[in-house]
CSV table of C-alpha atoms in Angstrom, one decimal:
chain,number,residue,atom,x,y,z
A,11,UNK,CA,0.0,0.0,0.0
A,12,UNK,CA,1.1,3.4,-0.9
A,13,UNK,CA,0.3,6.1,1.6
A,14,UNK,CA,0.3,9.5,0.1
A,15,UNK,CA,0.6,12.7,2.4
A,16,UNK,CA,-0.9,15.9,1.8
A,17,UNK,CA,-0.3,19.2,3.2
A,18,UNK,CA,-3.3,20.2,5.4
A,19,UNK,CA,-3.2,23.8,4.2
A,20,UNK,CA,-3.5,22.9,0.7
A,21,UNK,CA,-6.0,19.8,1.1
A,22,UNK,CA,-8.5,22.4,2.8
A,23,UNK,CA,-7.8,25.2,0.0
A,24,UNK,CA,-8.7,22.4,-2.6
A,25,UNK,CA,-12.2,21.3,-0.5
A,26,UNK,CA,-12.9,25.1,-0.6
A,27,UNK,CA,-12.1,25.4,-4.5
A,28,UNK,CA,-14.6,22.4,-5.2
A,29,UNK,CA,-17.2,23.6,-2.7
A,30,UNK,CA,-17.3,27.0,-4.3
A,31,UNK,CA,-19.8,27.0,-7.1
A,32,UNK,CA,-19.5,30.0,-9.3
A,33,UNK,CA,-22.2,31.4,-10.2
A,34,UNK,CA,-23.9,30.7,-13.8
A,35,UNK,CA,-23.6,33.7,-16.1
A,36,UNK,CA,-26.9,35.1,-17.5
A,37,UNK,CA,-26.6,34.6,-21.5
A,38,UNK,CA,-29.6,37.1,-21.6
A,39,UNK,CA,-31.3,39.1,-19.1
A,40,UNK,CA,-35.3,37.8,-18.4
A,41,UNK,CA,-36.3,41.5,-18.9
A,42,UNK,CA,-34.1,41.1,-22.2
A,43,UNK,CA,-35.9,37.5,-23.3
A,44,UNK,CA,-39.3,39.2,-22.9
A,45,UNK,CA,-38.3,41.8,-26.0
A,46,UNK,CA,-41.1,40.7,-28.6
A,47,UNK,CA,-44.2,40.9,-25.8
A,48,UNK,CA,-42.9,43.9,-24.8
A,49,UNK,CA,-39.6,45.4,-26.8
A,50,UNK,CA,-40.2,48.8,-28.5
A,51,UNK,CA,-39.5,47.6,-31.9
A,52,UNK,CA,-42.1,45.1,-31.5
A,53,UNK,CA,-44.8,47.2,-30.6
A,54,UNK,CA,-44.2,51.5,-31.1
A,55,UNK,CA,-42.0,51.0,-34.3
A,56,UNK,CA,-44.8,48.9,-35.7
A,57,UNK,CA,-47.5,51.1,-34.9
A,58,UNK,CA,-45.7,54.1,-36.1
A,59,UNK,CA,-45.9,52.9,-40.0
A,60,UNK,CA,-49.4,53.6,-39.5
A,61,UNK,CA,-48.7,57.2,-38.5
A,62,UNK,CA,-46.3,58.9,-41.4
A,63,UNK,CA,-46.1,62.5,-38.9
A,64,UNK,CA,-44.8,60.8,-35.8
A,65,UNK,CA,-42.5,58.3,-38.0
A,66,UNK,CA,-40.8,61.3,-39.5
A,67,UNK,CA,-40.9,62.9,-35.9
A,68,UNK,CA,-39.1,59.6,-34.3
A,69,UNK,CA,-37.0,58.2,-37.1
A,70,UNK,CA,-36.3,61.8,-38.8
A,71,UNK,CA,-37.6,60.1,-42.0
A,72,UNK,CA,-40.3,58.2,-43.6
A,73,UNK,CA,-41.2,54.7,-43.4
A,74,UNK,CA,-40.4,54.3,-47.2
A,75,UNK,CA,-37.6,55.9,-46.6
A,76,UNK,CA,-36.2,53.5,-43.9
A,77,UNK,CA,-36.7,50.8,-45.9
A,78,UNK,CA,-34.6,52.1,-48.7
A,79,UNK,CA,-32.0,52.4,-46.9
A,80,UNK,CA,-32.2,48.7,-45.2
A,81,UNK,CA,-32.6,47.4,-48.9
A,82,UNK,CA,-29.1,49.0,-49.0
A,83,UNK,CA,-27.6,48.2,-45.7
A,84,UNK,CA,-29.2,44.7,-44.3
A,85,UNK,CA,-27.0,42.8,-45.6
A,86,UNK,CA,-24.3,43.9,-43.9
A,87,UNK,CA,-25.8,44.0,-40.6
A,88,UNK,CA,-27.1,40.9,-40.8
A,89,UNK,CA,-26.2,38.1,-38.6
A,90,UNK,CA,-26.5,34.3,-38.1
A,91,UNK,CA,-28.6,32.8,-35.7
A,92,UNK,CA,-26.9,30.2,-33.4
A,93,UNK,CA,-28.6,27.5,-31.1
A,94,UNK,CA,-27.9,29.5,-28.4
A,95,UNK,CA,-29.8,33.0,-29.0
A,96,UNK,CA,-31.4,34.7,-32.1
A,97,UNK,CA,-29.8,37.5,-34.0
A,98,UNK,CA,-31.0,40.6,-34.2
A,99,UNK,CA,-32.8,41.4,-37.5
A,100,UNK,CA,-31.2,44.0,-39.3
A,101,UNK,CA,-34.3,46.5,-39.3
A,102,UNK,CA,-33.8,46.4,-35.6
A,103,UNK,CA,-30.5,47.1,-35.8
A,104,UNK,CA,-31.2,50.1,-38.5
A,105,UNK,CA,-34.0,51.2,-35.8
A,106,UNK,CA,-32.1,51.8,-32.9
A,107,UNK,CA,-29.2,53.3,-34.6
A,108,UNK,CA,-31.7,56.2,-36.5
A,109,UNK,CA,-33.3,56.8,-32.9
A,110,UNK,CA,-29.6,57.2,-31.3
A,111,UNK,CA,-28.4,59.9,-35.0
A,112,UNK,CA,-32.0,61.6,-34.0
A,113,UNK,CA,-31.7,62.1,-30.2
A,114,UNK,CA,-28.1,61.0,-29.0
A,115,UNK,CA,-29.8,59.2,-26.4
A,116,UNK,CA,-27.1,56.9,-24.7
A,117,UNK,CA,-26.8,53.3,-25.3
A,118,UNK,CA,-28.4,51.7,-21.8
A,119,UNK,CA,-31.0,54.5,-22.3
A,120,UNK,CA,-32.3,52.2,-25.8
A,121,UNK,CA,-31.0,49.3,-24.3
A,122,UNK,CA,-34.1,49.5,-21.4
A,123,UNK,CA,-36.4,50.5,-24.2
A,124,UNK,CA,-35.6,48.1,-26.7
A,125,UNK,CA,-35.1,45.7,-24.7
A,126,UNK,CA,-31.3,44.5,-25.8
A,127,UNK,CA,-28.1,44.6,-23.7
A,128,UNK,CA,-26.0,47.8,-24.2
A,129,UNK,CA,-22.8,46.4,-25.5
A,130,UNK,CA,-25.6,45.3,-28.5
A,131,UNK,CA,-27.0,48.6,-28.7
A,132,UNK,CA,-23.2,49.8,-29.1
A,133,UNK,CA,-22.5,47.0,-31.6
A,134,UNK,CA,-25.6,47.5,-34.0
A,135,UNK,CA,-25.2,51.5,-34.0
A,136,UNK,CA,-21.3,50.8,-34.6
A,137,UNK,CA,-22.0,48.4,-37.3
A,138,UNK,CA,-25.0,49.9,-38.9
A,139,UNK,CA,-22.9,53.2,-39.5
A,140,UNK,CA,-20.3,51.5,-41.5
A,141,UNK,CA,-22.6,49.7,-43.0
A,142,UNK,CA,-23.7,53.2,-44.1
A,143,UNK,CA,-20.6,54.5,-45.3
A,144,UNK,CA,-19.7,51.4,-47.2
A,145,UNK,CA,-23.0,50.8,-48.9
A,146,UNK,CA,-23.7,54.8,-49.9
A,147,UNK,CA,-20.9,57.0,-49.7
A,148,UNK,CA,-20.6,56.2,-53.3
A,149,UNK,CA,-23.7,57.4,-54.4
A,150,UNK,CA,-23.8,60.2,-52.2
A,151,UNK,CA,-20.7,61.6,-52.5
A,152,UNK,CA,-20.2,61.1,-56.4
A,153,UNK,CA,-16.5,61.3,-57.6
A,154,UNK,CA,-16.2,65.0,-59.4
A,155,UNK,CA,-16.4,66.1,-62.9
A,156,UNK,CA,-15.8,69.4,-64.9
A,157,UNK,CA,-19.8,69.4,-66.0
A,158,UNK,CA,-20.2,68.6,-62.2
A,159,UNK,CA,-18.6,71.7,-61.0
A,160,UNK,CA,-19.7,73.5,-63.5
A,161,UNK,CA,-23.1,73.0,-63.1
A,162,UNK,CA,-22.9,73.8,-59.0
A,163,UNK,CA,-21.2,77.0,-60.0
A,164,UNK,CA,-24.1,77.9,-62.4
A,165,UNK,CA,-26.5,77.3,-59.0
A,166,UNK,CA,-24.3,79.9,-57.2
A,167,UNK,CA,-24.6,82.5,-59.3
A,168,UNK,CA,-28.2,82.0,-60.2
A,169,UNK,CA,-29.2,81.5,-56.2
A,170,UNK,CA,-26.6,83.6,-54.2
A,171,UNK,CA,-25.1,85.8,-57.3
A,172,UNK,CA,-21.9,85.0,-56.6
A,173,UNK,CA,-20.3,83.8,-59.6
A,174,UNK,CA,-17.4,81.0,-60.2
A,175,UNK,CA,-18.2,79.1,-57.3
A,176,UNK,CA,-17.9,75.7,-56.7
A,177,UNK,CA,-19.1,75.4,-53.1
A,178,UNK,CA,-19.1,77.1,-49.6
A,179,UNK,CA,-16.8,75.1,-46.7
A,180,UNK,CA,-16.6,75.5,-43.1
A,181,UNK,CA,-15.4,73.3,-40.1
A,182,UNK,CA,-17.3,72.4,-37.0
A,183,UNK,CA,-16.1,70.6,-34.1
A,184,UNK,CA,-18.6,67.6,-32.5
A,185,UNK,CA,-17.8,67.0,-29.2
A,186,UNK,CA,-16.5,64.1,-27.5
A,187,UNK,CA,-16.0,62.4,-24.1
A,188,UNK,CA,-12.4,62.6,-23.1
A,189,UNK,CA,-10.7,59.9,-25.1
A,190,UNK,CA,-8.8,57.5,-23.3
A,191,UNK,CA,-5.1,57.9,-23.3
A,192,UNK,CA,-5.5,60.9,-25.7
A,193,UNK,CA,-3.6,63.2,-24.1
A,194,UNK,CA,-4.4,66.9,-25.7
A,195,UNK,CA,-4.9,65.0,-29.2
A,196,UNK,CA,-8.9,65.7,-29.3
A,197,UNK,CA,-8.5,69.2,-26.9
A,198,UNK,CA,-9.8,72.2,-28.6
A,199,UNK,CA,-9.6,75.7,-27.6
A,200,UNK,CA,-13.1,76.2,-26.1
A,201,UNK,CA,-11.4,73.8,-22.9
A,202,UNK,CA,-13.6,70.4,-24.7
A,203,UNK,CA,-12.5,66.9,-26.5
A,204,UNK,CA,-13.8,67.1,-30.4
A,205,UNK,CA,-13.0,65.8,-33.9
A,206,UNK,CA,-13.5,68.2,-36.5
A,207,UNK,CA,-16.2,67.9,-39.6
A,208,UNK,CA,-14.9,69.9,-43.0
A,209,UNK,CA,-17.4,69.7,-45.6
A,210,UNK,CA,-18.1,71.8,-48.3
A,211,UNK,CA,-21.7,71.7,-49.5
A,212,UNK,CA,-23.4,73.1,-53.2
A,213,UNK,CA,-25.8,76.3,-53.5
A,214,UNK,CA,-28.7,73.4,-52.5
A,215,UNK,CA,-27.1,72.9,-49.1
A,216,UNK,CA,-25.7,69.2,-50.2
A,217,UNK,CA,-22.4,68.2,-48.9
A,218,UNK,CA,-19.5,67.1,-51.6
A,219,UNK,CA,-17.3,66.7,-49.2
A,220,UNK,CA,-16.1,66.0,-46.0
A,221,UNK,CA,-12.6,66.5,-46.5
A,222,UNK,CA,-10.6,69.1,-48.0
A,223,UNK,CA,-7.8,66.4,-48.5
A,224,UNK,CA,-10.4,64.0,-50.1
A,225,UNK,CA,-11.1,67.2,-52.4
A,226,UNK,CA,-7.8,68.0,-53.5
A,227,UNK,CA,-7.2,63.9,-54.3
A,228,UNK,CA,-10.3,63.0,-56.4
A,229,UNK,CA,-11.3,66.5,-58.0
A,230,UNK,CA,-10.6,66.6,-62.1
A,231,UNK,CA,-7.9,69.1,-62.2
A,232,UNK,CA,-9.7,71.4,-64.8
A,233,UNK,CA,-11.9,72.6,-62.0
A,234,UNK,CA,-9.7,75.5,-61.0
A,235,UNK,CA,-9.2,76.0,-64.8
A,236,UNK,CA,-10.5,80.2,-65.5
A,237,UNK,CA,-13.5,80.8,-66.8
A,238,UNK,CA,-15.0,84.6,-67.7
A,239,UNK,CA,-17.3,86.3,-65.0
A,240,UNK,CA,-21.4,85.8,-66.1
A,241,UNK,CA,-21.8,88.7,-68.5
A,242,UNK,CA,-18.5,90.4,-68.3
A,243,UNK,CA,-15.8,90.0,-70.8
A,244,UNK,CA,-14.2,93.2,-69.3
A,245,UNK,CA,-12.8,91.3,-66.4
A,246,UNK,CA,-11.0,88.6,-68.5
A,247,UNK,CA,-11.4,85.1,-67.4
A,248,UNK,CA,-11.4,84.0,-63.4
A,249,UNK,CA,-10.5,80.8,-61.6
A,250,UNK,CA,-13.5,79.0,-59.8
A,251,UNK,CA,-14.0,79.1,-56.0
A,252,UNK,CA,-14.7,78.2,-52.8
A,253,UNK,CA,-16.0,81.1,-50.4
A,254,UNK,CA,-15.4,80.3,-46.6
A,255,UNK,CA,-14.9,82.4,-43.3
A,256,UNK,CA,-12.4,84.1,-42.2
A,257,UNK,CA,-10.7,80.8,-40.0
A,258,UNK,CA,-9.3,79.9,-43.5
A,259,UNK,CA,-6.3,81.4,-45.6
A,260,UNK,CA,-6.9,83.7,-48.6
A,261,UNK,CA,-6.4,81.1,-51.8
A,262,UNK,CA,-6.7,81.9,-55.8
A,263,UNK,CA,-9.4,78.7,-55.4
A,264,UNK,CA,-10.9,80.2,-51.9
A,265,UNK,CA,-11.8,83.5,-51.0
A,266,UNK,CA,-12.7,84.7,-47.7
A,267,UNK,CA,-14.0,87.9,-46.6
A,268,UNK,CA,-12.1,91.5,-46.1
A,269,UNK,CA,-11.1,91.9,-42.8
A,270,UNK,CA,-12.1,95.2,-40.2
A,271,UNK,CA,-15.3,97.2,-40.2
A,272,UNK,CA,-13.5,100.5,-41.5
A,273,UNK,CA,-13.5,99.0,-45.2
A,274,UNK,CA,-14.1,101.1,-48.4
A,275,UNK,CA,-18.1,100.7,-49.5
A,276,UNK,CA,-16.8,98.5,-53.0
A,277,UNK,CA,-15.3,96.1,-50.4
A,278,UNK,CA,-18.8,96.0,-48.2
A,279,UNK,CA,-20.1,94.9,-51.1
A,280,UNK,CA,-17.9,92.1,-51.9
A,281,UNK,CA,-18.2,90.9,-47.9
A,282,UNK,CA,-21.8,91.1,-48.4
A,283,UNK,CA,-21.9,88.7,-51.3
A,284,UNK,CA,-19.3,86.2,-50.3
A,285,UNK,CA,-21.2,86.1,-47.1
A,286,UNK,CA,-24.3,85.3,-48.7
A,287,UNK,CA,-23.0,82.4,-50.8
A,288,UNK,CA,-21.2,81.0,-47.5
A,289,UNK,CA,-24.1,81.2,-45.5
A,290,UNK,CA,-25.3,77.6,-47.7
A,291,UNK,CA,-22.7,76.0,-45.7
A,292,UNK,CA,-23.9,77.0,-42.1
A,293,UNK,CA,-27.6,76.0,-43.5
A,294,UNK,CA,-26.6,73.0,-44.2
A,295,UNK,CA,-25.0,72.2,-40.9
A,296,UNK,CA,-28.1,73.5,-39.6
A,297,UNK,CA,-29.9,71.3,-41.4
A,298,UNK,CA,-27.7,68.4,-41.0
A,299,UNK,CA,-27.7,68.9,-36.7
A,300,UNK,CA,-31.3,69.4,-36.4
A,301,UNK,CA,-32.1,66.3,-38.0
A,302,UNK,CA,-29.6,64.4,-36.4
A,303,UNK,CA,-29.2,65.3,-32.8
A,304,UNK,CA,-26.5,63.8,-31.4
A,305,UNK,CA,-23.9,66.0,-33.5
A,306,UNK,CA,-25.3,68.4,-30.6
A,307,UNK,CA,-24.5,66.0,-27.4
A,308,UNK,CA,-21.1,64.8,-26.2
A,309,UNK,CA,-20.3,61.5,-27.7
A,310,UNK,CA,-19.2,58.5,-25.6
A,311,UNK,CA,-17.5,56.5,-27.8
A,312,UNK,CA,-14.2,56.4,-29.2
A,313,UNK,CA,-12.8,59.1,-32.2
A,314,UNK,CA,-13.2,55.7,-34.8
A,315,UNK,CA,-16.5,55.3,-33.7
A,316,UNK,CA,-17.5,59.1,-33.9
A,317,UNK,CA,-16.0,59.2,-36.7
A,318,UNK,CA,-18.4,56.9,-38.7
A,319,UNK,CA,-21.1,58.4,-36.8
A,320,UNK,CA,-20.9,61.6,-38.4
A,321,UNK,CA,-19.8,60.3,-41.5
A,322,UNK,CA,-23.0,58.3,-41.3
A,323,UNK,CA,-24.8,61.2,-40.6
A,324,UNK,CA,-23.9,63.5,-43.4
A,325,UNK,CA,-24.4,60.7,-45.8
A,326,UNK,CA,-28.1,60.5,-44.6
A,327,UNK,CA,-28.2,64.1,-44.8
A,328,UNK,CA,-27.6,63.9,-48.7
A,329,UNK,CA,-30.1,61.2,-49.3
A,330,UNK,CA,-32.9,62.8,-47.4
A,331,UNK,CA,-32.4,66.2,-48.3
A,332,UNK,CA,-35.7,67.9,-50.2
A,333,UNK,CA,-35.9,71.4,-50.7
A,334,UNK,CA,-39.6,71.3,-49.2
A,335,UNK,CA,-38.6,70.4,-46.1
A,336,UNK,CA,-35.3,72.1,-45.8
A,337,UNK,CA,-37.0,75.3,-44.2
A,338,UNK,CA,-38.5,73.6,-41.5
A,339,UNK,CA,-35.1,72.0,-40.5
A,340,UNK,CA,-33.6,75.2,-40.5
A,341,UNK,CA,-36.9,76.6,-38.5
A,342,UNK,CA,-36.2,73.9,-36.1
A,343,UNK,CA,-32.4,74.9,-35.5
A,344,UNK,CA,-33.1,78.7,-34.9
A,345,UNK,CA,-35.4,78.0,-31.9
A,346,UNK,CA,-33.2,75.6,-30.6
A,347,UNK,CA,-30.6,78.2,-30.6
A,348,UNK,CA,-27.9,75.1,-30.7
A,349,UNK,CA,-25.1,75.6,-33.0
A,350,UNK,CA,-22.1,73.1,-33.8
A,351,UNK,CA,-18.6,75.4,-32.2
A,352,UNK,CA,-17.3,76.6,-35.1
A,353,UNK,CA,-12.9,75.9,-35.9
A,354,UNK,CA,-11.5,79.0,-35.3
A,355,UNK,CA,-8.2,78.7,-37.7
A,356,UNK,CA,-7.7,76.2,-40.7
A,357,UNK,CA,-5.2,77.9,-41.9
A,358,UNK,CA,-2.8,81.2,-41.6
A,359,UNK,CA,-4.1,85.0,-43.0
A,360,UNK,CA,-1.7,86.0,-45.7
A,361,UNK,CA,-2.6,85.0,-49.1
A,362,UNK,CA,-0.5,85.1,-52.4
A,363,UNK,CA,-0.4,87.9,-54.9
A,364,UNK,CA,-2.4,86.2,-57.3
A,365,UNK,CA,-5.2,85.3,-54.6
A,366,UNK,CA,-5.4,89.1,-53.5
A,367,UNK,CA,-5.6,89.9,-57.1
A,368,UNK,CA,-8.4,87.6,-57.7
A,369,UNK,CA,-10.2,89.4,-54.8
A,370,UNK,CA,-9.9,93.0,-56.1
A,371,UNK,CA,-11.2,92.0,-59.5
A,372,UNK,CA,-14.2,90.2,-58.0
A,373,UNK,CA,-15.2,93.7,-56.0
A,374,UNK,CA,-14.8,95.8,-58.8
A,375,UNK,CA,-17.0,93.2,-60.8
A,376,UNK,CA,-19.5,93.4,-57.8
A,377,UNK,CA,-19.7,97.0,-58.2
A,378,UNK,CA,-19.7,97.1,-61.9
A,379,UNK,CA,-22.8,97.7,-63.6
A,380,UNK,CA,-23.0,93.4,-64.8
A,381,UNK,CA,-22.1,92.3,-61.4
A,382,UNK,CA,-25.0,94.6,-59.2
A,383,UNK,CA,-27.8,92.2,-58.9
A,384,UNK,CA,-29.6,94.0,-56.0
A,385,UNK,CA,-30.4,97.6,-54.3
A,386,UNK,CA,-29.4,96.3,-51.0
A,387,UNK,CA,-25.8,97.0,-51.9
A,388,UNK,CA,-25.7,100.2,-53.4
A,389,UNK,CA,-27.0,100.9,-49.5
A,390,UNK,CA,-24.1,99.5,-47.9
C-alpha cells in the first residue's frame, strides 16, 4: 500500500475550490428575453408605420424611406442565428441606430427601451454606421467632374449671385467624451475633447465633401481651370472658387472675406456677397444637426467610432435632403438656438499675390454695372 501525504493547508484550500460553485452567467437578461411581448421595436416601431407625422418625428424620415435604406444596408448588418440566441434582424439594428443619430440618447438609455443589452445597442449602431458608409458613400458623394462643378457654379450665381463658385466650406467641431489615453490630441480651444467635420456643400445645401484632402485627391484638375465672369468679358477670365470664413487662408481657389469694419463701400459689397453664398454652408449644418441630434451631445465613444457616426450622418443628410422640407429643418435649428462650435483657424491669414488679385477683380466686378444684382448694396 502506498500512503500519500498531503499538506493540510493545501487539502482544505482544494475542498474550498470544489465547494465553491460560481455562479452561472446570464446569456440574456429575463427582462431582455421578454423583448417581442414587450420590446419597442415590436410594438411602437410597428405602430408608427401607420402614422407617417410621428414616424418622421421619431426616425427623422419616412417609413419608405427606412426601408430604402435597409434594402441598401441589411446585408451587412445581418447576422446568423446560433442555437444559443437569435440574432437581431437587421431592421432592428437600423432602428435603434436612427433613434440614437436623432436624439443621441445613450446606449443603456435604448437598451431599457428596446429591450437589448447595451454592448448590442453599441454593436448595432457601430456596425449599422459602416454599413452606411460602405454601402452609400458612393452614391452620395459622387466622384467630381468638370460638368459637375460647372453646373454647382451655375446654381451659385443663379441663387446667391456669386459667380465661379464651386461650393461654400466650413469646419465644425462635435464633441466628445475625453478619449482615453488621448492626451491633448482631441482638446480644442473652447477647454472640450472634439473631432472636426470639414465639408463643403453646393448652393442646394448638399455636402460634396467631407474633406478638404479628399477634395484635393479626387477632383478633375480642370476645375480650377479660368473661366469669364457671367456677363462680363471686361474682367478677363477667373478661376473658380470656394468662399469660406475668415478661419481659413486667402487662396486663388478660396476666398474669404475682407477683414475690419473700417472698409471702403466696393469692399462691403464684396463681404456682403461672399457672405451670402457662405451662408449655404452654415444652412446646411443647420440642417444636417437638427435632424440628427446627437452632433449636438457629447459622444461617448471612441474618435473611430464618432468618426463613422458623423460620417453616417452626413451621408443620410444627402439622401434625405428635399428642398420642401429644408425650411423647416432650419426653423427647427433657430429656436433651438444650438449651433455646432465653429474651428477658429484652418489655416494662416496671408494670401498670395495672385489670390489678393483675384479678390480685387471680384469687387470691382461686384460694383460694376454686370455684377450689381440688387439695391441692397448700393445701401451698404
Amino acid at each position: 500500500y502506498v500512503v500519500r501525504f498531503v499538506d493540510r493547508r493545501k487539502a482544505i484550500a482544494l475542498y474550498l475550490f470544489l465547494k465553491r460553485r460560481r455562479k452561472r452567467r446570464i446569456w440574456v437578461h429575463s427582462v431582455n428575453q421578454r423583448r417581442i411581448q414587450f420590446g419597442a421595436y415590436y410594438h411602437l416601431v410597428s405602430e408608427l408605420r401607420l402614422y407617417s407625422d410621428r414616424h418622421l418625428k421619431y426616425f427623422r424620415m419616412s417609413a419608405e424611406q427606412m426601408d430604402n435604406v435597409l434594402s441598401l444596408v441589411g446585408a451587412d448588418i445581418t447576422r446568423q442565428t446560433t442555437t444559443y440566441r437569435p440574432s437581431i434582424e437587421p431592421k432592428q439594428r437600423l432602428a435603434v441606430t436612427l433613434r440614437y443619430l436623432g436624439t443621441g440618447e445613450s446606449f443603456s438609455s435604448l437598451a431599457f427601451q428596446y429591450r437589448l443589452g447595451i454592448s448590442t445597442v453599441a454593436e448595432s449602431v457601430h456596425m449599422t454606421c459602416r454599413a452606411i458608409e460602405r454601402q452609400m458613400m458612393a452614391s452620395q458623394f459622387p466622384k467630381p467632374t468638370e460638368e459637375m462643378w460647372r453646373n454647382i457654379a451655375t446654381k451659385f450665381w443663379e441663387k446667391w449671385n456669386f459667380p465661379n463658385c464651386i461650393g461654400a466650406i466650413d469646419g465644425k467641431h462635435v464633441t466628445l467624451v475625453s478619449p482615453a489615453h488621448s492626451g491633448s490630441l482631441y482638446f480644442n480651444y473652447k477647454g472640450t475633447f472634439s473631432i472636426v467635420l470639414l465639408a463643403l456643400a453646393d448652393a442646394e445645401y448638399r455636402f460634396t465633401f467631407l474633406q478638404v484632402g479628399d477634395f484635393g485627391r479626387t477632383s478633375d484638375g480642370g476645375v480650377y481651370s479660368d473661366c469669364p465672369l457671367p456677363g462680363s468679358g471686361a474682367q478677363g477670365p477667373m478661376p473658380f472658387t470656394m468662399v469660406g470664413d475668415a478661419a481659413f487662408p486667402l487662396k486663388t481657389y478660396l476666398m474669404r472675406p475682407f477683414p475690419g469694419k473700417q472698409i471702403p463701400q466696393w469692399r462691403r459689397v464684396f463681404n456682403y456677397r461672399l457672405s451670402r453664398a457662405r451662408m449655404v454652408i452654415e444652412c446646411a449644418f443647420g440642417i444636417l444637426s437638427s435632424r440628427w441630434r446627437v452632433l449636438h451631445t457629447k459622444m461617448n465613444v471612441n474618435p473611430s467610432n464618432a468618426d463613422s457616426v458623423v460620417t453616417a450622418a452626413c451621408i443620410l443628410h444627402n439622401y434625405l435632403l428635399n428642398p420642401s422640407e429644408n425650411q423647416r429643418w432650419l426653423e427647427e435649428s433657430e429656436e433651438r438656438g444650438e449651433v455646432l462650435p465653429r474651428v477658429r483657424n484652418v489655416g494662416g491669414n496671408r494670401g498670395c499675390r495672385e489670390a489678393y488679385e483675384v479678390r480685387e477683380r471680384l469687387c470691382t466686378f461686384f460694383n460694376s454695372t454686370e455684377g450689381r444684382v440688387s439695391w441692397q448694396e448700393q445701401m451698404i
